[in-house]
Short mmCIF file of C-alpha atoms in Angstrom, two decimals:
data_model
loop_
_atom_site.label_atom_id
_atom_site.label_comp_id
_atom_site.label_asym_id
_atom_site.label_seq_id
_atom_site.Cartn_x
_atom_site.Cartn_y
_atom_site.Cartn_z
CA UNK L 23 -6.75 -6.69 -6.68
CA UNK L 24 -5.39 -3.22 -5.84
CA UNK L 25 -7.71 -1.56 -8.36
CA UNK L 26 -10.80 -2.45 -6.31
CA UNK L 27 -10.99 -1.28 -2.70
CA UNK L 28 -14.77 -0.99 -2.54
CA UNK L 29 -15.45 -4.16 -0.56
CA UNK L 30 -16.71 -3.29 2.94
CA UNK L 31 -14.92 -5.03 5.79
CA UNK L 32 -18.25 -6.47 6.94
CA UNK L 33 -19.79 -8.17 3.91
CA UNK L 34 -21.99 -11.28 3.55
CA UNK L 35 -19.40 -12.83 1.22
CA UNK L 36 -16.66 -12.54 3.86
CA UNK L 37 -16.63 -15.39 6.34
CA UNK L 38 -15.54 -14.67 9.88
CA UNK L 39 -11.94 -13.53 10.20
CA UNK L 40 -10.59 -15.31 13.26
CA UNK L 41 -7.73 -13.96 15.32
CA UNK L 42 -5.28 -16.66 16.37
CA UNK L 43 -2.72 -14.44 18.11
CA UNK L 44 -2.24 -12.68 20.49
CA UNK L 45 -5.76 -13.69 21.63
CA UNK L 46 -8.47 -15.69 19.91
CA UNK L 47 -11.86 -14.64 18.58
CA UNK L 48 -13.56 -13.06 15.55
CA UNK L 49 -12.30 -9.64 14.45
CA UNK L 50 -13.45 -6.80 12.21
CA UNK L 51 -10.44 -5.84 10.02
CA UNK L 52 -11.72 -2.30 9.52
CA UNK L 53 -12.00 -1.61 13.25
CA UNK L 54 -8.66 -3.20 14.18
CA UNK L 55 -6.65 -1.46 11.46
CA UNK L 56 -8.50 1.82 11.96
CA UNK L 57 -7.63 1.82 15.67
CA UNK L 58 -4.03 0.54 15.42
CA UNK L 59 -1.40 3.04 16.66
CA UNK L 60 0.92 4.20 13.88
CA UNK L 61 3.11 7.04 15.22
CA UNK L 62 5.00 8.86 12.48
CA UNK L 63 8.81 8.63 12.84
CA UNK L 64 10.79 11.89 12.78
CA UNK L 65 10.80 13.49 9.34
CA UNK L 66 8.49 11.09 7.54
CA UNK L 67 5.17 9.22 7.76
CA UNK L 68 4.67 5.73 9.18
CA UNK L 69 5.12 3.31 6.25
CA UNK L 70 3.30 -0.02 5.98
CA UNK L 71 3.58 -2.67 3.27
CA UNK L 72 0.67 -4.85 2.17
CA UNK L 73 1.54 -8.03 0.25
CA UNK L 74 -0.23 -11.27 -0.67
CA UNK L 75 1.84 -14.34 -1.55
CA UNK L 76 1.29 -18.01 -2.26
CA UNK L 77 2.73 -20.53 0.21
CA UNK L 78 5.77 -20.86 -2.07
CA UNK L 79 6.30 -17.10 -2.17
CA UNK L 80 4.75 -15.99 -5.48
CA UNK L 81 3.36 -12.46 -5.38
CA UNK L 82 1.54 -12.70 -8.72
CA UNK L 83 -0.02 -15.24 -11.07
CA UNK L 84 -0.24 -14.20 -14.69
CA UNK L 85 1.41 -10.92 -13.76
CA UNK L 86 -1.25 -9.78 -11.28
CA UNK L 87 -2.00 -10.43 -7.61
CA UNK L 88 -5.75 -10.95 -7.98
CA UNK L 89 -5.73 -14.78 -8.33
CA UNK L 90 -4.06 -15.05 -4.92
CA UNK L 91 -6.71 -12.98 -3.13
CA UNK L 92 -9.95 -13.85 -1.37
CA UNK L 93 -12.88 -11.93 0.16
CA UNK L 94 -11.05 -11.81 3.52
CA UNK L 95 -7.87 -10.55 1.87
CA UNK L 96 -9.86 -7.86 0.06
CA UNK L 97 -11.48 -6.86 3.36
CA UNK L 98 -8.05 -6.40 4.96
CA UNK L 99 -6.85 -4.59 1.82
CA UNK L 100 -9.79 -2.18 2.07
CA UNK L 101 -9.22 -1.69 5.81
CA UNK L 102 -5.55 -0.80 5.27
CA UNK L 103 -6.41 1.67 2.51
CA UNK L 104 -9.04 3.20 4.77
CA UNK L 105 -6.42 3.67 7.51
CA UNK L 106 -3.83 5.29 5.22
CA UNK L 107 -3.45 8.94 4.28
CA UNK L 108 -1.51 8.05 1.12
CA UNK L 109 -1.45 4.85 -0.96
CA UNK L 110 1.93 4.40 -2.67
CA UNK L 111 2.80 2.10 -5.58
CA UNK L 112 5.43 1.73 -8.28
CA UNK L 113 4.62 2.49 -11.90
CA UNK L 114 4.94 -1.15 -12.99
CA UNK L 115 2.35 -2.20 -10.41
CA UNK L 116 0.03 0.65 -11.35
CA UNK L 117 0.24 -0.27 -15.03
CA UNK L 118 -0.14 -4.04 -14.52
CA UNK L 119 -3.04 -3.77 -12.06
CA UNK L 120 -4.75 -0.94 -13.97
CA UNK L 121 -5.12 1.29 -10.91
CA UNK L 122 -8.15 3.52 -10.50
CA UNK L 123 -8.87 6.38 -8.10
CA UNK L 124 -9.56 5.05 -4.56
CA UNK L 125 -13.16 3.83 -4.14
CA UNK L 126 -13.49 4.33 -0.41
CA UNK L 127 -16.95 3.21 0.80
CA UNK L 128 -19.11 5.92 2.46
CA UNK L 129 -18.91 4.25 5.88
CA UNK L 130 -15.09 4.34 5.73
CA UNK L 131 -15.18 7.95 4.54
CA UNK L 132 -17.10 8.86 7.70
CA UNK L 133 -14.65 6.94 9.88
CA UNK L 134 -11.77 8.73 8.20
CA UNK L 135 -13.32 12.15 8.77
CA UNK L 136 -13.89 11.26 12.42
CA UNK L 137 -10.14 10.51 12.70
CA UNK L 138 -9.29 13.86 11.11
CA UNK L 139 -8.36 12.42 7.70
CA UNK L 140 -9.60 13.46 4.27
CA UNK L 141 -12.49 11.32 2.95
CA UNK L 142 -10.25 9.28 0.64
CA UNK L 143 -6.51 8.56 0.66
CA UNK L 144 -4.26 10.24 -1.90
CA UNK L 145 -2.71 7.89 -4.43
CA UNK L 146 1.01 8.32 -5.17
CA UNK L 147 3.01 6.62 -7.92
CA UNK L 148 6.81 6.24 -8.04
CA UNK L 149 8.19 6.53 -11.57
CA UNK L 150 11.66 7.81 -12.30
CA UNK L 151 11.11 7.49 -16.06
CA UNK L 152 7.47 8.71 -15.97
CA UNK L 153 6.43 5.63 -17.97
CA UNK L 154 2.75 6.16 -17.21
CA UNK L 155 -0.18 6.45 -19.58
CA UNK L 156 -2.07 9.69 -18.83
CA UNK L 157 -5.22 7.98 -20.19
CA UNK L 158 -5.25 5.44 -17.34
CA UNK L 159 -8.46 5.57 -15.29
CA UNK L 160 -6.22 6.55 -12.39
CA UNK L 161 -5.90 10.04 -13.92
CA UNK L 162 -9.54 10.61 -14.83
CA UNK L 163 -10.96 12.04 -11.58
CA UNK L 164 -10.04 15.75 -11.15
CA UNK L 165 -11.13 15.58 -7.49
CA UNK L 166 -8.65 12.75 -6.80
CA UNK L 167 -5.52 13.80 -8.67
CA UNK L 168 -2.72 11.32 -7.98
CA UNK L 169 0.77 12.35 -6.91
CA UNK L 170 3.57 11.21 -9.24
CA UNK L 171 6.99 10.98 -7.58
CA UNK L 172 9.82 11.26 -10.08
CA UNK L 173 13.34 12.64 -10.48
CA UNK L 174 14.65 16.09 -11.32
CA UNK L 175 16.09 14.70 -14.58
CA UNK L 176 12.94 12.85 -15.70
CA UNK L 177 12.02 13.25 -19.39
CA UNK L 178 10.56 16.72 -19.84
CA UNK L 179 8.06 15.69 -22.50
CA UNK L 180 6.59 12.95 -20.30
CA UNK L 181 6.35 15.32 -17.36
CA UNK L 182 4.42 17.82 -19.47
CA UNK L 183 1.96 15.08 -20.49
CA UNK L 184 1.25 14.16 -16.86
CA UNK L 185 1.15 17.58 -15.23
CA UNK L 186 -2.42 18.36 -16.38
CA UNK L 187 -3.76 15.21 -14.64
CA UNK L 188 -1.39 14.69 -11.68
CA UNK L 189 0.68 16.54 -9.08
CA UNK L 190 4.24 15.78 -10.22
CA UNK L 191 6.86 15.94 -7.46
CA UNK L 192 10.61 15.61 -8.09
CA UNK L 193 12.87 13.99 -5.50
CA UNK L 194 16.41 12.92 -6.33
CA UNK L 195 18.39 12.61 -9.55
CA UNK L 196 18.79 9.41 -11.57
CA UNK L 197 16.63 7.49 -9.11
CA UNK L 198 13.76 8.67 -6.95
CA UNK L 199 15.06 9.61 -3.49
CA UNK L 200 12.53 7.68 -1.42
CA UNK L 201 13.47 9.34 1.88
CA UNK L 202 12.85 12.77 0.38
CA UNK L 203 9.72 11.52 -1.40
CA UNK L 204 8.26 10.22 1.87
CA UNK L 205 9.04 13.50 3.58
CA UNK L 206 7.05 15.23 0.85
CA UNK L 207 4.19 12.75 1.25
CA UNK L 208 4.17 13.65 4.94
CA UNK L 209 2.54 16.90 3.87
CA UNK L 210 -0.56 14.81 3.11
CA UNK L 211 -0.73 12.79 6.32
CA UNK L 212 1.12 10.59 8.78
CA UNK L 213 0.46 7.08 7.37
CA UNK L 214 1.57 5.73 3.97
CA UNK L 215 0.50 2.34 2.62
CA UNK L 216 2.85 0.87 0.02
CA UNK L 217 1.36 -1.72 -2.34
CA UNK L 218 4.56 -2.63 -4.19
CA UNK L 219 5.89 -3.91 -6.36
CA UNK L 220 8.90 -5.92 -5.38
CA UNK L 221 11.55 -3.33 -6.34
CA UNK L 222 9.83 -0.48 -4.50
CA UNK L 223 9.31 -2.65 -1.42
CA UNK L 224 12.95 -3.71 -1.55
CA UNK L 225 14.24 -0.15 -1.78
CA UNK L 226 12.12 0.96 1.16
CA UNK L 227 13.30 -2.00 3.27
CA UNK L 228 16.97 -1.50 2.33
CA UNK L 229 16.70 2.15 3.38
CA UNK L 230 14.99 1.20 6.67
CA UNK L 231 11.89 3.18 5.72
CA UNK L 232 9.34 0.45 6.53
CA UNK L 233 7.56 0.32 9.89
CA UNK L 234 4.89 -2.35 9.34
CA UNK L 235 4.31 -5.35 7.07
CA UNK L 236 0.88 -6.85 6.44
CA UNK L 237 1.47 -10.27 4.89
CA UNK L 238 -1.31 -12.47 3.55
CA UNK L 239 -0.36 -16.07 2.74
CA UNK L 240 -2.81 -17.72 0.35
CA UNK L 241 -3.37 -21.48 0.66
CA UNK L 242 -1.98 -22.17 -2.81
CA UNK L 243 1.20 -23.10 -4.68
CA UNK L 244 2.17 -21.16 -7.80
CA UNK L 245 5.75 -22.04 -8.87
CA UNK L 246 6.62 -19.90 -11.91
CA UNK L 247 8.99 -16.95 -11.89
CA UNK L 248 7.01 -14.40 -9.89
CA UNK L 249 9.23 -11.98 -7.91
CA UNK L 250 9.41 -12.24 -4.13
CA UNK L 251 7.66 -9.60 -2.06
CA UNK L 252 10.81 -7.45 -1.87
CA UNK L 253 14.08 -7.38 -3.80
CA UNK L 254 17.05 -5.00 -3.82
CA UNK L 255 20.78 -5.20 -4.50
CA UNK L 256 21.43 -4.32 -0.83
CA UNK L 257 20.85 -7.04 1.75
CA UNK L 258 19.59 -6.08 5.23
CA UNK L 259 18.01 -7.77 8.23
CA UNK L 260 15.32 -5.94 10.18
CA UNK L 261 13.72 -7.88 13.06
CA UNK L 262 9.92 -7.88 13.26
CA UNK L 263 7.40 -8.30 16.06
CA UNK L 264 4.15 -10.15 15.33
CA UNK L 265 1.27 -7.82 16.21
CA UNK L 266 -1.50 -10.20 15.19
CA UNK L 267 -2.25 -13.35 13.19
CA UNK L 268 -5.66 -13.94 11.61
CA UNK L 269 -7.16 -16.81 9.61
CA UNK L 270 -10.02 -17.04 7.12
CA UNK L 271 -10.76 -19.97 4.79
CA UNK L 272 -7.23 -21.32 5.21
CA UNK L 273 -5.63 -17.96 4.43
CA UNK L 274 -3.25 -16.51 7.03
CA UNK L 275 -3.16 -12.74 7.54
CA UNK L 276 -0.30 -11.44 9.69
CA UNK L 277 0.61 -7.95 10.83
CA UNK L 278 4.26 -7.37 11.73
CA UNK L 279 5.79 -4.22 13.19
CA UNK L 280 9.48 -3.46 12.67
CA UNK L 281 11.37 -3.63 15.96
CA UNK L 282 13.14 -0.36 16.64
CA UNK L 283 15.78 0.34 19.32
CA UNK L 284 14.07 1.04 22.61
CA UNK L 285 10.82 -0.72 21.64
#
């Protein structure tokens, strides 16, 4: 679940993660994701999505993603957070998953410092209406103040409630301008990890602001009415290249990179 990123990539409860493509063999998710090249495009950071789904496409069971996860999925989740400068999520996801300040393990903090990053990633929340509870655990660590991305016309009273516990940044009117918001997040580093939900993922994809997708497919069927991993009123088609495909306990973990002109 997104609220818990404290699981080390190498852990006795995590069985071997096997790479199937482009070559075969056991892999360490933390090392691979920590070393992966992620060059920032002009004017904004590199943006990666991380999503877990059932085989039939559900992104949540009972409103949360946790039941679809596994130790291997959590190891990849932790590795992606450790590689990111900023972790981005929509307010609905933050509320449903009860987000907390990032719990980056000490070994990953050292790796981050060696790469020139701060010890822990910043957490950023997108909320045009500022429908966030300032008493959430997310807002309780003064050393890890989250960034709240909102609009210039957001409710003034809600903004005043959040300003003592978060860095509130306005981008756009009526709806958060994600291109401007990402440019502002670029002040905190060159790699942003987006953890959803579906509407935020869909907006980023529709605006061609996604560079990488990490998709975990759980060996399960869920049915129900869970949203797909991305949804937006605009329909687009961005080709992807498969960077790697891993397997652990029947779960498939794929990394795709968006194909850009000239690549």
